[in-house]
Structures are given as structure tokens and as C-alpha cells.
CSV table of C-alpha atoms in Angstrom, one decimal:
chain,number,residue,atom,x,y,z
A,1,UNK,CA,29.5,19.7,-7.6
A,2,UNK,CA,27.8,22.4,-5.4
A,3,UNK,CA,27.7,22.3,-1.6
A,4,UNK,CA,25.3,23.8,0.8
A,5,UNK,CA,27.9,23.9,3.5
A,6,UNK,CA,30.9,23.8,1.6
A,7,UNK,CA,32.8,26.1,-1.0
A,8,UNK,CA,32.1,23.8,-4.1
A,9,UNK,CA,30.2,25.4,-7.0
A,10,UNK,CA,28.7,24.2,-10.3
A,11,UNK,CA,28.8,26.7,-13.5
A,12,UNK,CA,26.0,28.7,-14.0
A,13,UNK,CA,25.0,28.7,-10.2
A,14,UNK,CA,25.6,31.8,-8.4
A,15,UNK,CA,25.4,30.6,-4.9
A,16,UNK,CA,26.5,27.1,-3.3
A,17,UNK,CA,23.5,24.9,-3.3
A,18,UNK,CA,24.3,21.4,-2.5
A,19,UNK,CA,24.1,19.1,0.7
A,20,UNK,CA,27.6,17.8,1.8
A,21,UNK,CA,27.1,16.6,4.1
A,22,UNK,CA,23.2,15.8,4.2
A,23,UNK,CA,21.4,17.5,7.3
A,24,UNK,CA,18.7,14.5,7.7
A,25,UNK,CA,16.0,14.3,10.0
A,26,UNK,CA,14.6,10.9,11.0
A,27,UNK,CA,10.9,10.5,12.2
A,28,UNK,CA,9.9,7.4,14.0
A,29,UNK,CA,6.5,5.7,12.9
A,30,UNK,CA,3.1,6.5,14.7
A,31,UNK,CA,0.9,3.3,15.3
A,32,UNK,CA,0.6,1.6,12.4
A,33,UNK,CA,2.5,3.9,10.5
A,34,UNK,CA,5.9,4.1,9.0
A,35,UNK,CA,9.3,5.5,10.1
A,36,UNK,CA,10.7,8.3,7.5
A,37,UNK,CA,13.5,10.7,7.2
A,38,UNK,CA,13.6,14.0,5.3
A,39,UNK,CA,16.6,16.3,4.0
A,40,UNK,CA,16.5,19.4,6.1
A,41,UNK,CA,16.8,22.7,4.4
A,42,UNK,CA,18.0,25.9,6.5
A,43,UNK,CA,16.2,29.1,6.6
A,44,UNK,CA,16.9,32.3,7.7
A,45,UNK,CA,20.4,32.2,9.3
A,46,UNK,CA,20.5,28.4,9.1
A,47,UNK,CA,19.1,27.9,12.9
A,48,UNK,CA,15.9,27.2,11.5
A,49,UNK,CA,15.2,24.0,9.3
A,50,UNK,CA,12.2,22.9,7.2
A,51,UNK,CA,11.6,19.4,6.4
A,52,UNK,CA,8.9,17.5,5.0
A,53,UNK,CA,7.0,15.0,7.4
A,54,UNK,CA,5.2,12.1,5.5
A,55,UNK,CA,2.0,10.3,6.5
A,56,UNK,CA,2.7,7.9,9.0
A,57,UNK,CA,5.5,9.6,10.7
A,58,UNK,CA,5.6,11.2,14.2
A,59,UNK,CA,6.3,14.6,13.5
A,60,UNK,CA,6.9,15.3,17.6
A,61,UNK,CA,10.0,13.2,18.0
A,62,UNK,CA,12.4,14.2,15.4
A,63,UNK,CA,16.3,13.2,15.2
A,64,UNK,CA,18.7,15.2,13.3
A,65,UNK,CA,21.7,13.6,12.1
A,66,UNK,CA,24.8,15.2,10.3
A,67,UNK,CA,26.9,12.2,9.1
A,68,UNK,CA,27.3,10.2,12.1
A,69,UNK,CA,26.7,13.1,14.5
A,70,UNK,CA,23.5,13.7,16.5
A,71,UNK,CA,22.4,17.5,16.6
A,72,UNK,CA,20.1,18.4,19.2
A,73,UNK,CA,16.9,20.0,17.6
A,74,UNK,CA,13.5,21.3,18.9
A,75,UNK,CA,10.3,21.1,17.2
A,76,UNK,CA,9.1,24.9,16.6
A,77,UNK,CA,5.8,23.6,14.7
A,78,UNK,CA,4.2,21.1,12.5
A,79,UNK,CA,1.3,22.0,9.9
A,80,UNK,CA,-0.5,18.8,8.7
A,81,UNK,CA,-2.1,20.5,6.0
A,82,UNK,CA,1.1,21.0,4.2
A,83,UNK,CA,3.2,18.4,6.1
A,84,UNK,CA,6.0,21.0,6.4
A,85,UNK,CA,7.8,21.2,10.0
A,86,UNK,CA,10.0,24.0,11.2
A,87,UNK,CA,12.7,22.8,13.4
A,88,UNK,CA,15.3,24.9,15.7
A,89,UNK,CA,18.9,23.6,15.8
A,90,UNK,CA,20.0,23.8,19.3
A,91,UNK,CA,23.8,24.2,19.7
A,92,UNK,CA,26.6,26.2,17.8
A,93,UNK,CA,26.8,23.6,15.0
A,94,UNK,CA,24.6,24.7,12.1
A,95,UNK,CA,24.1,24.8,8.2
A,96,UNK,CA,25.1,27.7,6.1
A,97,UNK,CA,22.1,30.0,5.4
A,98,UNK,CA,21.3,30.0,1.9
A,99,UNK,CA,18.7,32.3,-0.4
A,100,UNK,CA,15.3,31.4,-1.1
A,101,UNK,CA,13.0,32.6,-4.0
A,102,UNK,CA,10.1,34.7,-2.8
A,103,UNK,CA,7.7,32.7,-5.2
A,104,UNK,CA,8.0,30.0,-8.1
A,105,UNK,CA,7.0,32.7,-10.6
A,106,UNK,CA,8.3,31.9,-13.9
A,107,UNK,CA,9.9,28.6,-12.6
A,108,UNK,CA,6.7,27.1,-12.8
A,109,UNK,CA,7.8,25.4,-16.1
A,110,UNK,CA,11.6,25.5,-16.0
A,111,UNK,CA,14.8,23.5,-15.9
A,112,UNK,CA,16.3,23.2,-12.3
A,113,UNK,CA,18.6,21.5,-10.4
A,114,UNK,CA,18.8,19.2,-7.2
A,115,UNK,CA,21.7,18.3,-5.5
A,116,UNK,CA,22.3,15.3,-3.1
A,117,UNK,CA,25.8,14.3,-1.2
A,118,UNK,CA,26.5,12.0,-4.2
A,119,UNK,CA,26.2,15.1,-6.5
A,120,UNK,CA,23.9,17.4,-8.6
A,121,UNK,CA,21.3,16.0,-11.0
A,122,UNK,CA,18.8,17.8,-13.4
A,123,UNK,CA,15.2,18.1,-12.9
A,124,UNK,CA,12.4,20.2,-14.6
A,125,UNK,CA,9.1,21.8,-13.4
A,126,UNK,CA,6.5,21.1,-15.6
A,127,UNK,CA,3.6,23.0,-14.1
A,128,UNK,CA,1.1,22.9,-11.4
A,129,UNK,CA,-0.6,20.0,-10.1
A,130,UNK,CA,-4.0,21.1,-8.6
A,131,UNK,CA,-5.6,18.0,-7.8
A,132,UNK,CA,-4.5,14.1,-7.4
A,133,UNK,CA,-6.8,11.2,-7.9
A,134,UNK,CA,-9.9,13.1,-8.3
A,135,UNK,CA,-9.1,15.1,-4.8
A,136,UNK,CA,-8.4,18.7,-5.1
A,137,UNK,CA,-5.4,19.6,-3.2
A,138,UNK,CA,-5.6,22.3,-0.2
A,139,UNK,CA,-2.5,24.0,-2.1
A,140,UNK,CA,-1.1,23.8,-5.6
A,141,UNK,CA,2.1,21.7,-5.8
A,142,UNK,CA,4.8,21.8,-8.5
A,143,UNK,CA,4.9,18.6,-11.0
A,144,UNK,CA,8.8,17.7,-11.3
A,145,UNK,CA,10.6,15.3,-13.3
A,146,UNK,CA,14.0,14.1,-12.6
A,147,UNK,CA,16.9,12.9,-14.8
A,148,UNK,CA,17.3,9.9,-12.3
A,149,UNK,CA,15.3,8.5,-9.5
A,150,UNK,CA,13.5,10.7,-7.2
A,151,UNK,CA,15.3,12.1,-4.2
A,152,UNK,CA,14.4,12.1,-0.6
A,153,UNK,CA,11.5,14.5,0.7
A,154,UNK,CA,12.7,17.8,1.6
A,155,UNK,CA,15.2,17.8,-1.0
A,156,UNK,CA,15.8,21.6,-2.4
A,157,UNK,CA,15.1,22.3,-5.7
A,158,UNK,CA,17.3,25.5,-7.0
A,159,UNK,CA,17.3,27.9,-10.5
A,160,UNK,CA,20.1,28.9,-12.0
A,161,UNK,CA,20.8,31.8,-9.6
A,162,UNK,CA,21.1,29.4,-6.6
A,163,UNK,CA,17.7,30.3,-5.1
A,164,UNK,CA,15.6,27.6,-3.7
A,165,UNK,CA,12.3,27.6,-5.5
A,166,UNK,CA,10.8,24.6,-3.7
A,167,UNK,CA,11.4,21.3,-1.8
A,168,UNK,CA,10.7,17.9,-3.1
A,169,UNK,CA,7.3,16.6,-1.4
A,170,UNK,CA,6.7,13.1,-2.5
A,171,UNK,CA,6.6,10.6,-5.3
A,172,UNK,CA,4.0,10.9,-8.2
A,173,UNK,CA,3.9,7.2,-8.7
A,174,UNK,CA,6.7,7.0,-11.4
A,175,UNK,CA,10.2,6.4,-10.7
A,176,UNK,CA,11.4,9.7,-12.1
A,177,UNK,CA,8.6,12.1,-11.3
A,178,UNK,CA,7.2,13.4,-8.1
A,179,UNK,CA,5.7,16.7,-6.8
A,180,UNK,CA,7.3,19.6,-4.9
A,181,UNK,CA,5.9,22.3,-2.4
A,182,UNK,CA,6.7,25.7,-3.9
A,183,UNK,CA,9.0,28.5,-1.8
A,184,UNK,CA,5.9,30.5,-1.3
A,185,UNK,CA,4.1,27.9,0.5
A,186,UNK,CA,7.2,27.3,2.7
A,187,UNK,CA,7.1,31.0,3.4
A,188,UNK,CA,3.2,31.2,4.3
A,189,UNK,CA,3.8,28.1,6.9
A,190,UNK,CA,7.0,29.4,8.1
A,191,UNK,CA,5.5,33.0,9.2
A,192,UNK,CA,2.8,31.3,11.3
A,193,UNK,CA,4.7,28.3,12.8
A,194,UNK,CA,7.8,30.4,13.6
A,195,UNK,CA,5.4,33.1,14.9
A,196,UNK,CA,3.0,31.2,17.0
A,197,UNK,CA,3.4,27.7,16.6
A,198,UNK,CA,0.3,26.9,14.4
A,199,UNK,CA,-0.8,27.9,10.9
A,200,UNK,CA,-4.0,30.1,11.2
A,201,UNK,CA,-5.6,30.6,7.6
A,202,UNK,CA,-7.9,33.7,6.7
A,203,UNK,CA,-11.2,33.2,6.5
A,204,UNK,CA,-13.5,35.3,4.2
A,205,UNK,CA,-16.8,33.8,4.8
A,206,UNK,CA,-18.0,32.7,1.4
A,207,UNK,CA,-18.5,29.1,-0.3
A,208,UNK,CA,-18.0,28.0,-3.8
A,209,UNK,CA,-19.5,24.8,-5.6
A,210,UNK,CA,-16.8,22.5,-5.8
A,211,UNK,CA,-18.9,20.3,-8.4
A,212,UNK,CA,-18.9,23.3,-10.6
A,213,UNK,CA,-16.0,24.0,-13.2
A,214,UNK,CA,-16.7,27.8,-12.7
A,215,UNK,CA,-15.7,29.3,-9.4
A,216,UNK,CA,-19.0,31.0,-8.7
A,217,UNK,CA,-19.9,32.1,-5.0
A,218,UNK,CA,-22.9,29.7,-4.0
A,219,UNK,CA,-23.2,31.0,-0.2
A,220,UNK,CA,-22.0,34.2,1.7
A,221,UNK,CA,-22.3,34.2,5.6
A,222,UNK,CA,-23.8,37.3,7.2
A,223,UNK,CA,-21.3,39.5,9.2
A,224,UNK,CA,-18.6,37.9,7.0
A,225,UNK,CA,-15.4,39.5,5.1
A,226,UNK,CA,-17.1,38.8,2.0
A,227,UNK,CA,-20.5,40.2,3.0
A,228,UNK,CA,-19.0,43.4,4.4
A,229,UNK,CA,-17.1,44.0,1.1
A,230,UNK,CA,-20.0,43.8,-1.0
A,231,UNK,CA,-19.6,40.2,-2.4
A,232,UNK,CA,-22.8,38.7,-3.8
A,233,UNK,CA,-24.1,35.0,-4.4
A,234,UNK,CA,-23.4,34.0,-8.3
A,235,UNK,CA,-20.5,36.2,-8.6
A,236,UNK,CA,-17.8,34.5,-10.3
A,237,UNK,CA,-14.2,34.9,-8.7
A,238,UNK,CA,-11.4,35.9,-11.4
A,239,UNK,CA,-8.5,36.4,-8.8
A,240,UNK,CA,-7.7,36.5,-5.4
A,241,UNK,CA,-4.8,38.9,-4.6
A,242,UNK,CA,-2.0,38.0,-7.5
A,243,UNK,CA,-3.6,34.4,-8.4
A,244,UNK,CA,-5.7,33.9,-11.2
A,245,UNK,CA,-8.6,31.7,-10.6
A,246,UNK,CA,-10.4,30.0,-13.5
A,247,UNK,CA,-11.8,26.8,-11.4
A,248,UNK,CA,-12.4,25.7,-7.8
A,249,UNK,CA,-9.2,24.2,-7.5
A,250,UNK,CA,-7.6,27.8,-8.3
A,251,UNK,CA,-9.6,29.4,-5.6
A,252,UNK,CA,-8.7,26.5,-2.6
A,253,UNK,CA,-5.1,27.2,-3.3
A,254,UNK,CA,-5.5,31.0,-3.0
A,255,UNK,CA,-7.4,30.4,0.2
A,256,UNK,CA,-4.3,28.7,1.5
A,257,UNK,CA,-2.5,32.0,1.1
A,258,UNK,CA,-4.8,34.0,3.0
A,259,UNK,CA,-3.4,36.0,6.3
A,260,UNK,CA,-6.1,37.1,8.9
A,261,UNK,CA,-5.6,40.8,9.0
A,262,UNK,CA,-4.0,41.3,5.9
A,263,UNK,CA,-6.5,42.7,3.1
A,264,UNK,CA,-6.6,41.0,-0.4
A,265,UNK,CA,-7.8,42.4,-3.7
A,266,UNK,CA,-10.6,40.2,-5.1
A,267,UNK,CA,-11.7,40.4,-8.9
A,268,UNK,CA,-15.0,39.5,-9.6
A,269,UNK,CA,-17.5,38.9,-12.5
A,270,UNK,CA,-21.0,39.8,-11.8
A,271,UNK,CA,-23.2,39.3,-14.8
A,272,UNK,CA,-21.4,41.0,-17.5
A,273,UNK,CA,-19.5,43.6,-15.3
A,274,UNK,CA,-16.0,43.2,-13.8
A,275,UNK,CA,-15.3,44.6,-10.5
A,276,UNK,CA,-12.8,44.7,-7.7
A,277,UNK,CA,-13.2,44.3,-3.8
A,278,UNK,CA,-11.0,44.5,-0.9
A,279,UNK,CA,-11.4,41.7,1.7
A,280,UNK,CA,-9.8,41.4,4.9
A,281,UNK,CA,-9.6,37.9,6.0
A,282,UNK,CA,-10.4,37.1,9.6
A,283,UNK,CA,-9.6,34.2,12.0
A,284,UNK,CA,-11.8,31.0,11.0
A,285,UNK,CA,-15.1,31.3,13.1
A,286,UNK,CA,-15.6,28.7,15.8
A,287,UNK,CA,-17.9,26.2,14.3
């Protein structure tokens, strides 16, 4: 068996990646909500933990427990869109540092492994989920099937190099399937929450028609990054940064990763001509 915080290993894995004992964060219920818990996964030097906060739980009053011990912890920040929260472990006890993948990459459809205190078991990612119940998600999630019942929220999914490529998010409604938040989304949210305490998403000043299969620009606001770069109404978006865009849901996912002040290359189709523009997102304008 593999151990996040021990010395056990599983054949084929380069780094220890299990949770023994489990670092568990309990969240009390909000009014008319429910109390839930999440597995806490270390980032950086292990003093920072990432958890998933389910709807109906109070993100501001977490209790960190390791075995029978309570560990003091401080909330760094919570993002209600991704439902990710980052915590600072206070005191000398902390989990061992582990390695994270920069992004999912080839692991979007790959055999992975997830580990709980009871042992390791297999899972497989089977591609991206962009909408659920007809509603487009603010960021694409990984669809995951497990070899047994789904694990608790926050449980890490690791590749054959022992790197975390995502953390379990929630059930898909079936006993052995669910959704996971990709590593790149964790990194994106962490940068803002650990830097300023809140997530600020980049704004381009363009709109697309959500009811259209084609990611075609329907509106460009004056004095916006899109207007300054020369984008036009009826241009079709082909890619944003390194993310291909074939439909509205792809664009919504790409917008999630925009960072104010960081230029991004946007490929467009204008009539029959392809062109590439550089847009620099800004902070969203006040309504």
C-alpha cells in the first residue's frame, strides 16, 4: 500500500501517494444545509491544504482531524465557483509534501489510482465533463469511474508517476462514478486565494451566444481587451491559450483560467480566414 505520510509504496509508482492516516476536514452545516467532510491534500511544503467544500456546508468553520487528534487550521480562502478551499496548518505537525502535475494533459483518459487509509484502488478518467443536467459548468471536470464505491470528496487521483492529477469532487449519481477537479484548476484557484484571499478571473469584454453550438462572438464591449485587440462581432473562437474551443462550453472553461494582466493568444476564424490576436485580460468591471 502507498502512504502519503508514510514510507509504503506500490509497484509502478515513483512517489508515495496514500493517506495514512487520513487528514480529514469536517465542515458544519449552514442553515438548512448539511455537515460534510473532505480529505485534505497538501500542496507546497505541506503547510497548505486543499479541500472540497460541498454545497450546504459552512466553509468558514473547518475542523481538521488526523486520527483522534484535532489540528489547528486557518482558512486562507474559499472559492464558491470551484468549491475549493485552502487551509493553513498551524503548529509543527503537517503532512508530507507531495508532487502535483501541472495539468491533466494525457491523463484526461487514463488509468489512475486513488488511495484511502483502507488501501489503494483503481480508477479511470474517461474524458471531460462540460455540462451536467443541461447546465454548462464554469470549468470542465474529469469524469472518473472507480473499481469500487466512490471515495470521499477531496481524495487525490494519482498517475503512475505518483503525481496528483486531480481531486475527487462529487458523485455522478451512480455508485462507482463521479467527477474530479483537474490539477490545473487547483493551481489556478490556489494562486489567487493564497495570494489575495479571493479569486479574480480575467475579463475580455466579449460575449458569446450560449444557445449556439458555434463559439461565435455576439457582442464586444467598447474599451475592452477584446476591442483593443481587434476582435469583431461574428468572429468564431478557435482556441484561447492552449485550450481548443469548439463550442460555448469550451470557451466557458477557457475563461475560468484567464488571469488579469497575463496576455493570452486567441485564435479566431473571420469569414474564411484564421487569425491570431493577443488579448490581455483585466479585472472584471463593476456593473
